[in-house]
PDB file of C-alpha atoms and ligand atoms in Angstrom:
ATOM      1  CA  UNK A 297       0.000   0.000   0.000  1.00  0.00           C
ATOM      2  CA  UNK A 298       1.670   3.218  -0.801  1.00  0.00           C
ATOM      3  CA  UNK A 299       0.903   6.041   1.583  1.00  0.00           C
ATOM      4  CA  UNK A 300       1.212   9.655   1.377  1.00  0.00           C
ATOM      5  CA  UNK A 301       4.115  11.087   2.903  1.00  0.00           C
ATOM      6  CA  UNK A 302       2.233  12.842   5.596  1.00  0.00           C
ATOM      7  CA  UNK A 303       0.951   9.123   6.208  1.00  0.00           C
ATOM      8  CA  UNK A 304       4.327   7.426   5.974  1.00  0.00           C
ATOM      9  CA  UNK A 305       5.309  10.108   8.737  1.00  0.00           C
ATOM     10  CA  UNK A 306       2.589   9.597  11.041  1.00  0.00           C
ATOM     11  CA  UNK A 307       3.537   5.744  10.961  1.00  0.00           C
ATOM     12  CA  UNK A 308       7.139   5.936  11.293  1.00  0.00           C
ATOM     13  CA  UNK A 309       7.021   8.135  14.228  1.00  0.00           C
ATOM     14  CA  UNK A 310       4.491   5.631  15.643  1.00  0.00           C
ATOM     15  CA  UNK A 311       6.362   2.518  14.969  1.00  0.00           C
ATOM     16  CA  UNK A 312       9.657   4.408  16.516  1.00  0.00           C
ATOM     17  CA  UNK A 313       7.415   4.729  19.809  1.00  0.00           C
ATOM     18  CA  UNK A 314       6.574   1.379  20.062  1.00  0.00           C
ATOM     19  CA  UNK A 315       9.666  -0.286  18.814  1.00  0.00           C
ATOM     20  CA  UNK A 316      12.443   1.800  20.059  1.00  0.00           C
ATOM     21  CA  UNK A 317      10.651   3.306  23.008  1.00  0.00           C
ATOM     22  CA  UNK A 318      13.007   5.596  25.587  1.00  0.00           C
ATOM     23  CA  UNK A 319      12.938   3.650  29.037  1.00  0.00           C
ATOM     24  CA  UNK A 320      12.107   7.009  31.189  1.00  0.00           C
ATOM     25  CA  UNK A 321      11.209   9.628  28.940  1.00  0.00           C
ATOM     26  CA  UNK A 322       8.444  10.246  26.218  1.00  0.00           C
ATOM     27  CA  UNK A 323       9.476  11.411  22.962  1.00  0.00           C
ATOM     28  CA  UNK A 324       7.719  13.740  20.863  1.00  0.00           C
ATOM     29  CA  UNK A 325       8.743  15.152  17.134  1.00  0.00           C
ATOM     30  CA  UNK A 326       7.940  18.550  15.931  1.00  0.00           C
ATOM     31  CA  UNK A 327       8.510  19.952  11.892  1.00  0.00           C
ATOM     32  CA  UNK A 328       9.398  23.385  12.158  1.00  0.00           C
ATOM     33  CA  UNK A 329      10.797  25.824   9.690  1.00  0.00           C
ATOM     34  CA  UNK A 330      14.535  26.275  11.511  1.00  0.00           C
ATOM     35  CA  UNK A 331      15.347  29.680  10.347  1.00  0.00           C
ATOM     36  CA  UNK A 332      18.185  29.979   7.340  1.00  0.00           C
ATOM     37  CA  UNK A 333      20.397  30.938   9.467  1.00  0.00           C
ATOM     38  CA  UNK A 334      21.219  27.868  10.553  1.00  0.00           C
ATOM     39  CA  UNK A 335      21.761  26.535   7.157  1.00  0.00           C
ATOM     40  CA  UNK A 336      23.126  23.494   8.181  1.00  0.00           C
ATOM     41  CA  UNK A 337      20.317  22.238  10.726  1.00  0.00           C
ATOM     42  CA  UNK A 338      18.167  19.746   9.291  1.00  0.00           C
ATOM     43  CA  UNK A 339      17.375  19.045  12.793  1.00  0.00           C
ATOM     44  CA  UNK A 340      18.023  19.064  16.546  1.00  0.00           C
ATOM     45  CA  UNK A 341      16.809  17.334  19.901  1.00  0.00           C
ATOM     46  CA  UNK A 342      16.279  18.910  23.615  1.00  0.00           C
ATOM     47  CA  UNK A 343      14.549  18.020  26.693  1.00  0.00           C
ATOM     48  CA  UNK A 344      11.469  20.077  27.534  1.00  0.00           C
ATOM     49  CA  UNK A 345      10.191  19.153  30.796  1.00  0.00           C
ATOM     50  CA  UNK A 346      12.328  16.262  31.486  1.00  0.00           C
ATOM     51  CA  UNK A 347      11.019  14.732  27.794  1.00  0.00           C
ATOM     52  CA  UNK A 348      12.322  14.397  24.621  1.00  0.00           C
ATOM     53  CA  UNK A 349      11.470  16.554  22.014  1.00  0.00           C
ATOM     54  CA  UNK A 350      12.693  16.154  18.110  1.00  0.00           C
ATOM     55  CA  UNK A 351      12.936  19.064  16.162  1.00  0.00           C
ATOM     56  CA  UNK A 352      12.804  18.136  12.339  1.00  0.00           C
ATOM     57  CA  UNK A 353      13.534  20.893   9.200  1.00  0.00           C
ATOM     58  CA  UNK A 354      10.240  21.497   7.900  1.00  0.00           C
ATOM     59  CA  UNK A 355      11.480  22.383   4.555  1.00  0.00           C
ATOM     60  CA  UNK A 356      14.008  19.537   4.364  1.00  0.00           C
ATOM     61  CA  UNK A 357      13.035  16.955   1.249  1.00  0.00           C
ATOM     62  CA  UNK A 358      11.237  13.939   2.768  1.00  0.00           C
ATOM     63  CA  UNK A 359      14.189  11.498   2.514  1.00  0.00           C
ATOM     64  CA  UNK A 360      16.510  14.087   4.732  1.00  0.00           C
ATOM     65  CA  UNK A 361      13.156  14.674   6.996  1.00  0.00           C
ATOM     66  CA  UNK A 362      13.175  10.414   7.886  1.00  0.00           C
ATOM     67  CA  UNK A 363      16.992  10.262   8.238  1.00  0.00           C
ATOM     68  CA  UNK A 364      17.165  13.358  10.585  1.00  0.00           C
ATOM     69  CA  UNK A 365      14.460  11.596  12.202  1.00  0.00           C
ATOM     70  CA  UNK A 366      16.228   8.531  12.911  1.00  0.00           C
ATOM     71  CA  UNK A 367      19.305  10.251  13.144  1.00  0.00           C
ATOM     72  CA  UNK A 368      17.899  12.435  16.038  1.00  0.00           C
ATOM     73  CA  UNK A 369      15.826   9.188  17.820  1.00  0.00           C
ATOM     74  CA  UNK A 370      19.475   7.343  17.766  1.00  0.00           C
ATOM     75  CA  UNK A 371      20.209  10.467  20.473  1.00  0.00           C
ATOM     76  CA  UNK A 372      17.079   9.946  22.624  1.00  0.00           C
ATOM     77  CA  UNK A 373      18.365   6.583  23.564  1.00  0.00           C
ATOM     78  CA  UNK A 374      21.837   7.310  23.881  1.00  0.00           C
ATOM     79  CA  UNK A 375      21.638  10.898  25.811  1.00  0.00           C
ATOM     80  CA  UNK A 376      24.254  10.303  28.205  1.00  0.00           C
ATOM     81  CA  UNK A 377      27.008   9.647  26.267  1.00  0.00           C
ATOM     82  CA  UNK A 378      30.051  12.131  26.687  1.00  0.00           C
ATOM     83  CA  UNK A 379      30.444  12.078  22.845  1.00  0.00           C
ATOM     84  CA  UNK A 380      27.415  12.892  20.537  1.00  0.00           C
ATOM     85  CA  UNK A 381      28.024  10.539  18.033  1.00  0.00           C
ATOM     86  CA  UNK A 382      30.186   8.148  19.515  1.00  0.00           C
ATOM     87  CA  UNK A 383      29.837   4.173  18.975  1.00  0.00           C
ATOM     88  CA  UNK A 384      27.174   3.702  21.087  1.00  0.00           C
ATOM     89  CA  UNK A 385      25.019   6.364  19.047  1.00  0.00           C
ATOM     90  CA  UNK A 386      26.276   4.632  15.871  1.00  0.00           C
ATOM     91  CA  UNK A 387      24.880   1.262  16.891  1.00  0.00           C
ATOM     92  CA  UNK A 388      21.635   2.450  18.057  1.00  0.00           C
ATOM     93  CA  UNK A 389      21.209   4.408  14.559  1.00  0.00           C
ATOM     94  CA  UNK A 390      22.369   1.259  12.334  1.00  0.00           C
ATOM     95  CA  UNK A 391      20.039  -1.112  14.583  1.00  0.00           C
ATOM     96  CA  UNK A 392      16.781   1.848  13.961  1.00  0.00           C
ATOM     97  CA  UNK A 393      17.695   2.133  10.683  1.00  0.00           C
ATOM     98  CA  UNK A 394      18.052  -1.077   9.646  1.00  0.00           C
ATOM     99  CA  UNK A 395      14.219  -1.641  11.439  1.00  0.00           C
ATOM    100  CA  UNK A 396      13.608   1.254   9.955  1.00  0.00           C
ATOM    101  CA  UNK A 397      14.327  -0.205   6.040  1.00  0.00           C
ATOM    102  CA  UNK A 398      12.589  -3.728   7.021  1.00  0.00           C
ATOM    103  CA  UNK A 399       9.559  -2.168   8.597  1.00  0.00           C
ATOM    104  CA  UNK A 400       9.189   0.065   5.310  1.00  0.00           C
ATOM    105  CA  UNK A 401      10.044  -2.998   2.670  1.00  0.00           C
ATOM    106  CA  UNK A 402       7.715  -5.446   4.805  1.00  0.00           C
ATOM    107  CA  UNK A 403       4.570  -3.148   4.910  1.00  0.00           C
ATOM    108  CA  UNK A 404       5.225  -1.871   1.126  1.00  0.00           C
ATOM    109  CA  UNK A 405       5.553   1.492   1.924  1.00  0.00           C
ATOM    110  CA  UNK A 406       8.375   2.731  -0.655  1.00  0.00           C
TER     111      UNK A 406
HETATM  112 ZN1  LIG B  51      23.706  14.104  15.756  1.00  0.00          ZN
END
């Protein structure tokens, strides 16, 4: 079944809840239009009252929009690392996006 991409986004964010759920924290994503002055943002992640909150490039193209997205949920789970993108970010984004290309192949989606 091919979806729409507002679709395919609705369902990716829900199957990154429920299959690579943050133990303690909830995680919401936001599309916003980062201003152009940070011209190399495609996205960002904080913590707004003690949760996670992903901050995706509204004007990104899709594919950049779902890679930021992963990109970005790889941080929620590794948050305490002393390096951003050390190894242990670098597994957890391989392992989501790997789900992330079996979940999309197995439902049809692409
Ligand atoms: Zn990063």
């Amino acid at each position: 079944m091919k979806l729409t991409r507002p679709e395919l986004w609705r369902k990716l964010i829900y199957w990154l809840r429920s299959t690579f759920p943050h133990p303690d924290r909830d995680i919401t994503v936001r599309a916003v239009n980062i201003p152009d002055k940070y011209w190399d943002s495609t996205g960002y992640t904080d913590i707004i009252n003690g949760n996670f909150r992903i901050v995706i490039h509204k004007k990104s193209v899709f594919a950049t929009r779902i890679d930021t997205l992963i990109h970005e949920w790889a941080h929620t789970l590794t948050w305490n690392s002393e390096e951003d993108h050390n190894y242990k970010w670098g597994i957890a984004y391989s392992k989501i996006y790997r789900g992330y290309l079996l979940w999309r192949d197995e439902n049809g989606y692409w």
